[in-house]
Short mmCIF file of C-alpha atoms and ligand atoms in Angstrom, two decimals:
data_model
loop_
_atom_site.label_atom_id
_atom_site.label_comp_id
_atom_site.label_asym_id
_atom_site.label_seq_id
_atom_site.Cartn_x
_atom_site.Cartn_y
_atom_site.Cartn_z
CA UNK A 202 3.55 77.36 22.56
CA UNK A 203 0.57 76.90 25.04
CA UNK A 204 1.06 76.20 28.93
CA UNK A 205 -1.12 72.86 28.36
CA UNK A 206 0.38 70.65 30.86
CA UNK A 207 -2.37 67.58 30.96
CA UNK A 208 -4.75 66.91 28.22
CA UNK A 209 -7.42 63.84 28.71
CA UNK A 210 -8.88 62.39 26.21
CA UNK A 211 -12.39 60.22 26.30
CA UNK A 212 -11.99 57.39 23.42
CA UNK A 213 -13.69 55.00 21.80
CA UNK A 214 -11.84 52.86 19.37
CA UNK A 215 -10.98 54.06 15.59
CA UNK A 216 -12.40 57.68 15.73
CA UNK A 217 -10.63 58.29 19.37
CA UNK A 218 -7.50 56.63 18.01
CA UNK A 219 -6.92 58.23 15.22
CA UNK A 220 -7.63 61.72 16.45
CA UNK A 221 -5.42 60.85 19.44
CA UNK A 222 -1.88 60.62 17.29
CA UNK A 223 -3.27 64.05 15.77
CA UNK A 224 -3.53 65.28 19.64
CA UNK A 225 0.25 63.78 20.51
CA UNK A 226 1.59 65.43 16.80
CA UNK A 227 0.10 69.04 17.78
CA UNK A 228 0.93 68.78 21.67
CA UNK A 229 4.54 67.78 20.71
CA UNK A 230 4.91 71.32 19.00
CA UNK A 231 2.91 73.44 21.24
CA UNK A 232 2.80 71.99 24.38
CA UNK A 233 5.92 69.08 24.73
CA UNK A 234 5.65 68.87 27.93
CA UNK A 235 1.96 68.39 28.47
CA UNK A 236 0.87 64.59 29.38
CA UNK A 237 -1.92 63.27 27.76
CA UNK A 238 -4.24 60.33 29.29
CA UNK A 239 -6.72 58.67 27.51
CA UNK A 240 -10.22 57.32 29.00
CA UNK A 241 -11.45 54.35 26.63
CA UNK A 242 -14.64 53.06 26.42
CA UNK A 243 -15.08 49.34 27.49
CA UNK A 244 -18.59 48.80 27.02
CA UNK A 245 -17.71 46.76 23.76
CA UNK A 246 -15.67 44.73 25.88
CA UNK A 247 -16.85 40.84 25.53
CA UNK A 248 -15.83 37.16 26.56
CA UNK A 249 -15.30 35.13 23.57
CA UNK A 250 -13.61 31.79 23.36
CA UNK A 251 -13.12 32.11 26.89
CA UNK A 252 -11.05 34.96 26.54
CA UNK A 253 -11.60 39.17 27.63
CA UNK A 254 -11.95 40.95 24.54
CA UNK A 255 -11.46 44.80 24.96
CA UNK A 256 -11.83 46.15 21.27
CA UNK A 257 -11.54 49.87 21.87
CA UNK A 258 -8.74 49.56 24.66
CA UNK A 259 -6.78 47.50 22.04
CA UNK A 260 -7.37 49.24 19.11
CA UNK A 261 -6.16 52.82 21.05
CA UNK A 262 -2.99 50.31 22.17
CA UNK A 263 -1.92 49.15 18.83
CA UNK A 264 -2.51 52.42 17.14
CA UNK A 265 -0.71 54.61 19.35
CA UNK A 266 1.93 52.08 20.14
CA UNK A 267 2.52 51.70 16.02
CA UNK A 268 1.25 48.19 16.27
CA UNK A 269 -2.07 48.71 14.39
CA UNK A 270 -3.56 47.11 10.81
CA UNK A 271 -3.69 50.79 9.13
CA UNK A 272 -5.96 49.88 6.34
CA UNK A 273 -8.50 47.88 8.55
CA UNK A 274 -8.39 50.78 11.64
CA UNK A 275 -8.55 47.51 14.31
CA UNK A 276 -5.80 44.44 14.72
CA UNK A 277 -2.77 43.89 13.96
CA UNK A 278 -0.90 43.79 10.45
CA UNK A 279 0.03 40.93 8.63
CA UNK A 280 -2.41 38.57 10.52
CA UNK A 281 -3.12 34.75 10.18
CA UNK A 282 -5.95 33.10 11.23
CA UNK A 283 -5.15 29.58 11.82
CA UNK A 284 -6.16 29.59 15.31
CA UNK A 285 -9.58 30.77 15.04
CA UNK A 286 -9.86 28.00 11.97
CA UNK A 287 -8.33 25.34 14.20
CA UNK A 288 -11.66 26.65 17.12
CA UNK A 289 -14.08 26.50 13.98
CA UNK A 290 -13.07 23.37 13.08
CA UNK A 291 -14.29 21.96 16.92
CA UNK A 292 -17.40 23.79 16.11
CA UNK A 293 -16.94 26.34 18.06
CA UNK A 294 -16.03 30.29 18.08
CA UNK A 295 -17.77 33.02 16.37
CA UNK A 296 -17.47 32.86 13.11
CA UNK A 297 -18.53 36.22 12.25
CA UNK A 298 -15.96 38.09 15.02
CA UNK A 299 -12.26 37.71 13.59
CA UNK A 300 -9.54 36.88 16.44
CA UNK A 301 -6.69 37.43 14.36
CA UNK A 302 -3.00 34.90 15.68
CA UNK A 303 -1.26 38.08 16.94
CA UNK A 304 -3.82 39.62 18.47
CA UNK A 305 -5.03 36.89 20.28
CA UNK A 306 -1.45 37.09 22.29
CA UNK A 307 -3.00 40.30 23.56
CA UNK A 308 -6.22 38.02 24.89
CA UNK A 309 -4.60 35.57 26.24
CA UNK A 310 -2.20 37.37 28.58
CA UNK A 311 -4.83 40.44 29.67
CA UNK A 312 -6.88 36.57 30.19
CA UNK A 313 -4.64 35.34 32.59
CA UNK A 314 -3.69 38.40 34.17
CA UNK A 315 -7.63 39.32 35.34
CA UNK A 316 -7.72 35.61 36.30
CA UNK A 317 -4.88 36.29 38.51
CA UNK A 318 -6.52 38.68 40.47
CA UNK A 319 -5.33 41.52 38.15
CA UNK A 320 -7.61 45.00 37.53
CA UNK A 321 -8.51 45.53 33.80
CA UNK A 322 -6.16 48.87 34.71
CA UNK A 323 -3.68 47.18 35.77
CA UNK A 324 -3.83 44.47 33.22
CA UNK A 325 -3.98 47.44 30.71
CA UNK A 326 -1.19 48.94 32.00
CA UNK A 327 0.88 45.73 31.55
CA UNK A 328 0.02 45.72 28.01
CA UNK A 329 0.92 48.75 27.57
CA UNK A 330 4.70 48.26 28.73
CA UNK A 331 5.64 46.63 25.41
CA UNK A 332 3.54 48.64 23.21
CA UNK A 333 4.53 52.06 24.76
CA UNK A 334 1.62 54.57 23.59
CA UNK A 335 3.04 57.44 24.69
CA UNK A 336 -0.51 57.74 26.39
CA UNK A 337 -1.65 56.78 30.08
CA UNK A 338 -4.38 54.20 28.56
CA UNK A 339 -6.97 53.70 31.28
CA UNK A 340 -10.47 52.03 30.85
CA UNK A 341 -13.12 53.98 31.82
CA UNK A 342 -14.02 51.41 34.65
CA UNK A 343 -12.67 48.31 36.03
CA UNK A 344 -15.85 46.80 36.58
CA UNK A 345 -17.78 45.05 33.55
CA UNK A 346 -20.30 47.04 31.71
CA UNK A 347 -21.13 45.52 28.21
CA UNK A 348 -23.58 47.37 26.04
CA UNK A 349 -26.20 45.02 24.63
CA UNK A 350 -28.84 46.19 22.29
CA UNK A 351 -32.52 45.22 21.83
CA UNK A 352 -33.96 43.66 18.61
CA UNK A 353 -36.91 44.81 16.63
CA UNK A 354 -36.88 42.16 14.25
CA UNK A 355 -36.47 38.19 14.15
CA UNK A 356 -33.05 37.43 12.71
CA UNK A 357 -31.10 33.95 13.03
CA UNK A 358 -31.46 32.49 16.52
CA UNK A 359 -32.99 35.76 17.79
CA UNK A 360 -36.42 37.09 18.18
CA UNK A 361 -37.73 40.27 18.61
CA UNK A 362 -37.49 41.76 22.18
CA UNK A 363 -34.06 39.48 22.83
CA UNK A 364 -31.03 41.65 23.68
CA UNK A 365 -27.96 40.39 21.93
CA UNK A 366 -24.30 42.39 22.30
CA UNK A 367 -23.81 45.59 20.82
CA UNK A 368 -20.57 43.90 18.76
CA UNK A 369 -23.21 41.19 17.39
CA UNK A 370 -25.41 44.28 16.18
CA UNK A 371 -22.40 46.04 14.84
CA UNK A 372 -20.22 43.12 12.91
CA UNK A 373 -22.05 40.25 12.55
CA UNK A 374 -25.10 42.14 10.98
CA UNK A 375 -23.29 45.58 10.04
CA UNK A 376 -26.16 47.72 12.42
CA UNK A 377 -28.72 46.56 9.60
CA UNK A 378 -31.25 45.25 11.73
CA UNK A 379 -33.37 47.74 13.32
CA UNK A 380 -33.16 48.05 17.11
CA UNK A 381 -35.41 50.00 19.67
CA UNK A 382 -32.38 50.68 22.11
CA UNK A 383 -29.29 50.00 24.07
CA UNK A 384 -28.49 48.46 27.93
CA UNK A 385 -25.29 49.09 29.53
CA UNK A 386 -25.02 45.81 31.31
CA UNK A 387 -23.37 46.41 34.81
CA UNK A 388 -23.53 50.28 34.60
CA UNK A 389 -25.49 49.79 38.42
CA UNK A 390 -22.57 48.47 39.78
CA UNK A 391 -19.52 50.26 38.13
CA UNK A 392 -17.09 52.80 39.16
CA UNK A 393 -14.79 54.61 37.49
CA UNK A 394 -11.45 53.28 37.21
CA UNK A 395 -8.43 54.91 39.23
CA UNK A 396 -7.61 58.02 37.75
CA UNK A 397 -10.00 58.73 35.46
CA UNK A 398 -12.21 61.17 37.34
CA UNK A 399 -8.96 62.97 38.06
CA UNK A 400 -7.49 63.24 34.48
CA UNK A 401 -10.84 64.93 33.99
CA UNK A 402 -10.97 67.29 37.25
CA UNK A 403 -7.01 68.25 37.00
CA UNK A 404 -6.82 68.61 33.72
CA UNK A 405 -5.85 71.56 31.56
CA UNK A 406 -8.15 70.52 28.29
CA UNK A 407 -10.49 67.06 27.84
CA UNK A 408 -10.97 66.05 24.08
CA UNK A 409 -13.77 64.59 22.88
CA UNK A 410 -12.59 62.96 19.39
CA UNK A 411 -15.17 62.33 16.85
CA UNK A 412 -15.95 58.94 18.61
CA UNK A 413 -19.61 57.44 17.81
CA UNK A 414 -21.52 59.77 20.58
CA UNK A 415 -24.02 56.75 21.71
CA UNK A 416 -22.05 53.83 22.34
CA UNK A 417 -18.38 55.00 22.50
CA UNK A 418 -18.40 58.19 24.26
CA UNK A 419 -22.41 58.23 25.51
CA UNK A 420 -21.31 54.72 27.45
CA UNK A 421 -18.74 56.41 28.98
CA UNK A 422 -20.49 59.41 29.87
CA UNK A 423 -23.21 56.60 31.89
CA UNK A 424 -20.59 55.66 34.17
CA UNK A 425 -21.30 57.17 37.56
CA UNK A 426 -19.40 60.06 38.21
CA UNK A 427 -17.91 60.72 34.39
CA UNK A 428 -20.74 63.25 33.44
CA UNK A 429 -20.38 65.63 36.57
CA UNK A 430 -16.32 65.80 36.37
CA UNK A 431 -16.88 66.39 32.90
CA UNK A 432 -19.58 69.20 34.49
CA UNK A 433 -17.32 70.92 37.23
CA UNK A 434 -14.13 70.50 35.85
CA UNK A 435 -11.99 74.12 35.58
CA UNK A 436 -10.61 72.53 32.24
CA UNK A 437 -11.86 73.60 28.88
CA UNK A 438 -14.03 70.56 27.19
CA UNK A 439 -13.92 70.75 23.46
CA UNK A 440 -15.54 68.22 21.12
CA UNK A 441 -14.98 67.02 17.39
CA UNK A 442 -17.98 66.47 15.26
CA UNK A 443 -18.05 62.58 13.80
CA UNK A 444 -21.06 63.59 11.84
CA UNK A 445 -19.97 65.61 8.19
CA UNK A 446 -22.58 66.58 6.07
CA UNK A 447 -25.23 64.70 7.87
CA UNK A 448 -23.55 61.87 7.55
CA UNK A 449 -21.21 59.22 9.66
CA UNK A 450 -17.98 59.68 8.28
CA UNK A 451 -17.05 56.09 8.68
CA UNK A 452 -19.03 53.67 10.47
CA UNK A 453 -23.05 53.43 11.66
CA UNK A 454 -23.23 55.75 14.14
CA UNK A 455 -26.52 57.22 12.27
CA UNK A 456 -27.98 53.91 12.83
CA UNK A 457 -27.13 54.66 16.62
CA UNK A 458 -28.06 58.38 16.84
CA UNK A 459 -31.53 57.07 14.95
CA UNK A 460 -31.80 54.86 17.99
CA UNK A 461 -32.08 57.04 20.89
CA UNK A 462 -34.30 59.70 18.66
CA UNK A 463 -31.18 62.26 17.82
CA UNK A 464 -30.85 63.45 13.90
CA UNK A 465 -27.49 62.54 12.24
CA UNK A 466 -26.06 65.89 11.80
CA UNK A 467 -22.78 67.30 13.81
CA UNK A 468 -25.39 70.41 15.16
CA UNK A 469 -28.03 67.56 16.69
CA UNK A 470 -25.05 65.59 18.18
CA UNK A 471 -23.78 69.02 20.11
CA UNK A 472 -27.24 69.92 20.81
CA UNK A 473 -27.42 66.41 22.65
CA UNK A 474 -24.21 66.46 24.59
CA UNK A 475 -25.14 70.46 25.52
CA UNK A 476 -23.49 73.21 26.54
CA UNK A 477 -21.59 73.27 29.64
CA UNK A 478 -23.12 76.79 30.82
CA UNK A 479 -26.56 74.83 30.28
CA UNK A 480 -26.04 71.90 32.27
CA UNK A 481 -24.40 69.93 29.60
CA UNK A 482 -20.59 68.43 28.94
CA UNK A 483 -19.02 70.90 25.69
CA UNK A 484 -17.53 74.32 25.83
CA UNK A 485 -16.38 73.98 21.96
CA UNK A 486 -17.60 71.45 19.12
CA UNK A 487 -15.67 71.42 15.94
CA UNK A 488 -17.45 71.31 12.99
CA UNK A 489 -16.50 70.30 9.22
CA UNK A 490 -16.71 73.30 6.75
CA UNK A 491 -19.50 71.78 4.55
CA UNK A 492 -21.63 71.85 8.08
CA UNK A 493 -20.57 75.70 8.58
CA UNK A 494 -23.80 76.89 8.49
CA UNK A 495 -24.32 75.60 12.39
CA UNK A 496 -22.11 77.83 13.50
CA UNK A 497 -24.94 80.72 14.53
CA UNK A 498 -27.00 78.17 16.09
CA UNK A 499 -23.83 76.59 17.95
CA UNK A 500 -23.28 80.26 19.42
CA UNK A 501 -26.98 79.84 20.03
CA UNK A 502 -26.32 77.00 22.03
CA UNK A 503 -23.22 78.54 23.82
CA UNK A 504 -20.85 76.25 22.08
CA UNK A 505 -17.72 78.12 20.73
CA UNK A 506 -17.31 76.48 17.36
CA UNK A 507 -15.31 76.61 14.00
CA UNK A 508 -15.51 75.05 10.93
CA UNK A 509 -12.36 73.58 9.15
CA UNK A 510 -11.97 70.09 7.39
CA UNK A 511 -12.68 66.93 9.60
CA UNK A 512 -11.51 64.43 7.49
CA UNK A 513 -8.60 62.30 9.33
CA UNK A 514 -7.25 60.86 5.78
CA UNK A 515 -3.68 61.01 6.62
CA UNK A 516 -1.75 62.05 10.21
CA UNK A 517 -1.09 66.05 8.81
CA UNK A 518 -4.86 66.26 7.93
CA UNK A 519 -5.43 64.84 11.81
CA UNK A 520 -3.23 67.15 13.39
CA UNK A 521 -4.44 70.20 11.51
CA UNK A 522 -7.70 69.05 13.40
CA UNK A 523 -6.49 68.55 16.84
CA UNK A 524 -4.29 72.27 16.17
CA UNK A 525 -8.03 73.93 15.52
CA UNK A 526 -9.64 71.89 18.64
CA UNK A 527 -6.94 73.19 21.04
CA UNK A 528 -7.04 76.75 19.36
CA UNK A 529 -10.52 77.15 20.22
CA UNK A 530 -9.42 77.57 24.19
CA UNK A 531 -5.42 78.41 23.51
CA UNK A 532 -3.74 77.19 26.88
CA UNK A 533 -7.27 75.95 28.05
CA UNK A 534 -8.53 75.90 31.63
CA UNK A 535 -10.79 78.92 32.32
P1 GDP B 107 -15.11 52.61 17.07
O1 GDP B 107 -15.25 52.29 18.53
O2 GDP B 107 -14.02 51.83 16.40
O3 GDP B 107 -16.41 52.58 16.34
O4 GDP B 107 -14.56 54.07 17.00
P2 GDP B 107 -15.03 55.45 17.64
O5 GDP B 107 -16.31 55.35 18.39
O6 GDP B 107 -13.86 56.05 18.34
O7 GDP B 107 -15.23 56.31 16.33
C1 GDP B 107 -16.16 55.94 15.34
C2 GDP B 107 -16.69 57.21 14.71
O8 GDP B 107 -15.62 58.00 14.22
C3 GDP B 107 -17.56 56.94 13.51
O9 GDP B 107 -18.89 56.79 13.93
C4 GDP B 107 -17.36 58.18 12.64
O10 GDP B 107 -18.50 59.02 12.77
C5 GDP B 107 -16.14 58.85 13.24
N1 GDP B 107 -15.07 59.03 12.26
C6 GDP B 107 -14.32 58.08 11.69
N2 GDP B 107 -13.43 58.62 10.81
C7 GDP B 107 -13.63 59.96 10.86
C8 GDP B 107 -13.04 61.08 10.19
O11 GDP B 107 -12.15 60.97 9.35
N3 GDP B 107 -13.53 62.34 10.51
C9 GDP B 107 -14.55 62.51 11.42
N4 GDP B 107 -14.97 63.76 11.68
N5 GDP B 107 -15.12 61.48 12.05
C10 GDP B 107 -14.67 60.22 11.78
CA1 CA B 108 -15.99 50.60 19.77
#
C-alpha cells in the first residue's frame, strides 16, 4: 500500500488509454483510495459533417468506460456504417475518416450540447455520466486548438507548403507523406480547462503514458500554463517510453519525432522532454528491457529509470507496467 491519494494522468488516445486501465488495476491494490484524473489531448479534435469530433477524449471514454472496439484501439464494437454511406451517397463526408452508427450518437449529442452554450468540459463530463470511466476525463482546454501539419510534397488536392489536419496526415495517408512540421491552430488563444492545472499542482504522482510525445502529449505540453505546473509541481512526474527498440511500438510516431529533428529511440524522447532538475518535465522515464542500455545515460540525464517489458498486450502485462512506473517514486510527492 502507498499513501497515493491523486494521480493525473496526461493522455492522448490509444497509448494513454490503455496504460490508464493498467494505472486504475495497480492503484486499486495499492492505493484504493487514490483518485485519478486524466488530461486528454484535443488537438486532434476536428469538425466533420458538421459535427465536433474529439478522437482522443472518446477513445479514453469508451475504453475506460468498457465501451471500446478492443481489436481496433478507437470506436465502438460491433459498428455499422450505414449513416456515413447514406452522407457518401449525397457526395459528401470524408470518405477516408470512418464515423462509425454508434459512435456518431457520441457526436451528435457533445454537437448539440457545445451549440447550446455548453464547455467541451462540461459537455465531456455529460458523456461521461453514462459511460462511467472511473476517471475525471477533462480536455486539456476548452478552447479549440487543432494541430495541422505542413506538406512537403504535392498529393491529391494539396500542394506543397498547404497545411492540411494532422488526422488527414495520420489516416487518410497513414503519415506517408513527408512533412516539414506541425501548427497548433488556436494555441494563442487557449487556456487550460478547469482543473487541469490543479490535478497537476495538487497531485501526488502525474503519468505520462507512452502517448506519441509530439502530437499527443507535446500538444498538450503547448498549452499555456501545462509545462510550468508540470515544472513546479511537489508531485513526482514519471514517464513511459512509447519508443522500444528504436522503434514506435504501434503507430507513426517516428514519422513525428523525425519531424521536429528528435531520433526514434525511448533515450532521445527523455532527452527531449528533460529532466525536471534541468529545466525540463520528467523525474522518471520507464524504459523497455531491450533499450536497457540507456539506463547510465538516463542517470546522466537525472532521470531515475528502469527497464522492464513495455509491451501493453493484455491488461496484467499493462498493470505490471503502471506497478514499475509508480515504484520508481513509492507514495510519490517529494
Ligand atoms: P493515439 O492518440 O491514439 O495515437 O494514442 P497515443 O498518443 O496515446 O499513443 C500512441 C503511441 O502509443 C504510439 O505512438 C506508440 O508509440 C505507443 N504505444 C502503443 N502501444 C504501445 C505498447 O504496447 N507499449 C508501448 N511502450 N507503447 C505503445
Ligand atoms: Ca490522437
Amino acid at each position: 500500500m502507498t499513501s497515493l491519494k491523486r494521480v493525473t494522468v496526461l493522455a492522448g488516445g490509444v497509448g494513454g488509454a490503455r496504460f490508464t486501465r493498467g494505472v486504475l488495476a495497480q492503484l486499486a491494490v495499492e492505493a484504493p483510495d487514490a483518485t485519478v484524473t486524466v488530461i486528454v489531448n484535443t488537438g486532434d479534435d476536428m469538425w466533420l459533417d458538421g459535427l465536433r469530433i474529439c478522437p482522443d477524449l472518446d477513445t479514453v471514454m469508451y475504453t475506460l468506460g468498457d465501451g471500446i472496439n478492443e481489436e481496433q484501439g478507437w470506436g465502438r464494437p460491433d459498428e455499422t456504417r450505414r449513416t456515413s454511406a447514406e452522407i457518401a451517397a449525397y457526395g459528401r463526408g470524408w470518405s477516408w475518416f470512418t464515423l462509425g452508427d454508434l459512435d456518431l450518437a457520441t457526436h451528435i449529442v457533445r454537437t448539440d450540447l457545445l451549440r447550446s452554450g455548453s464547455t467541451l468540459s462540461e459537455a465531456t463530463e455529460f458523456l461521461c455520466r453514462r459511460w462511467q470511466p472511473g476517471v475525471r476525463l477533462l480536455p486539456m482546454s476548452d478552447q479549440p486548438v487543432e494541430t495541422h501539419v505542413c506538406l512537403a510534397e504535392n498529393i491529391d488536392e494539396h500542394s506543397v507548403g498547404d497545411y492540411i489536419h494532422f488526422e488527414e496526415w495520420w489516416v487518410r495517408y497513414r503519415a506517408k507523406v513527408p512533412i516539414t512540421g506541425f501548427e497548433q491552430r488556436g494555441l494563442a488563444d487557449a487556456v487550460a480547462a478547469p482543473g487541469v492545472l490543479e490535478a497537476i499542482t495538487e497531485a501526488d504522482l502525474v503519468v505520462l503514458p507512452p502517448s506519441n510525445p509530439v502530437v499527443s502529449v507535446g500538444t498538450i505540453l503547448a498549452v499555456p500554463g501545462i509545462r510550468d505546473a508540470l515544472r513546479s509541481t511537489a508531485a513526482r512526474v514519471v514517464g513511459v517510453s512509447p519508443i522500444v527498440g528504436g522503434a514506435a511500438v504501434r503507430g507513426m510516431a517516428d514519422a513525428c519525432l523525425r519531424t521536429i529533428g528528435v531520433e526514434t529511440s525511448a533515450l532521445a524522447v527523455a532527452l527531449h522532454y528533460g529532466a525536471r532538475s534541468r529545466g525540463g518535465i520528467l523525474d522518471g522515464w520507464l524504459i523497455d528491457e531491450s533499450d536497457a542500455v540507456a539506463l547510465p545515460a538516463l542517470a546522466a540525464a537525472g532521470i531515475r529509470s528502469a527497464a522492464v517489458p513495455l509491451w501493453m498486450t493484455d491488461l496484467p502485462a499493462t498493470t505490471a507496467m503502471a506497478a514499475a512506473a509508480l515504484a520508481l517514486w513509492p507514495g510519490a510527492r517529494s
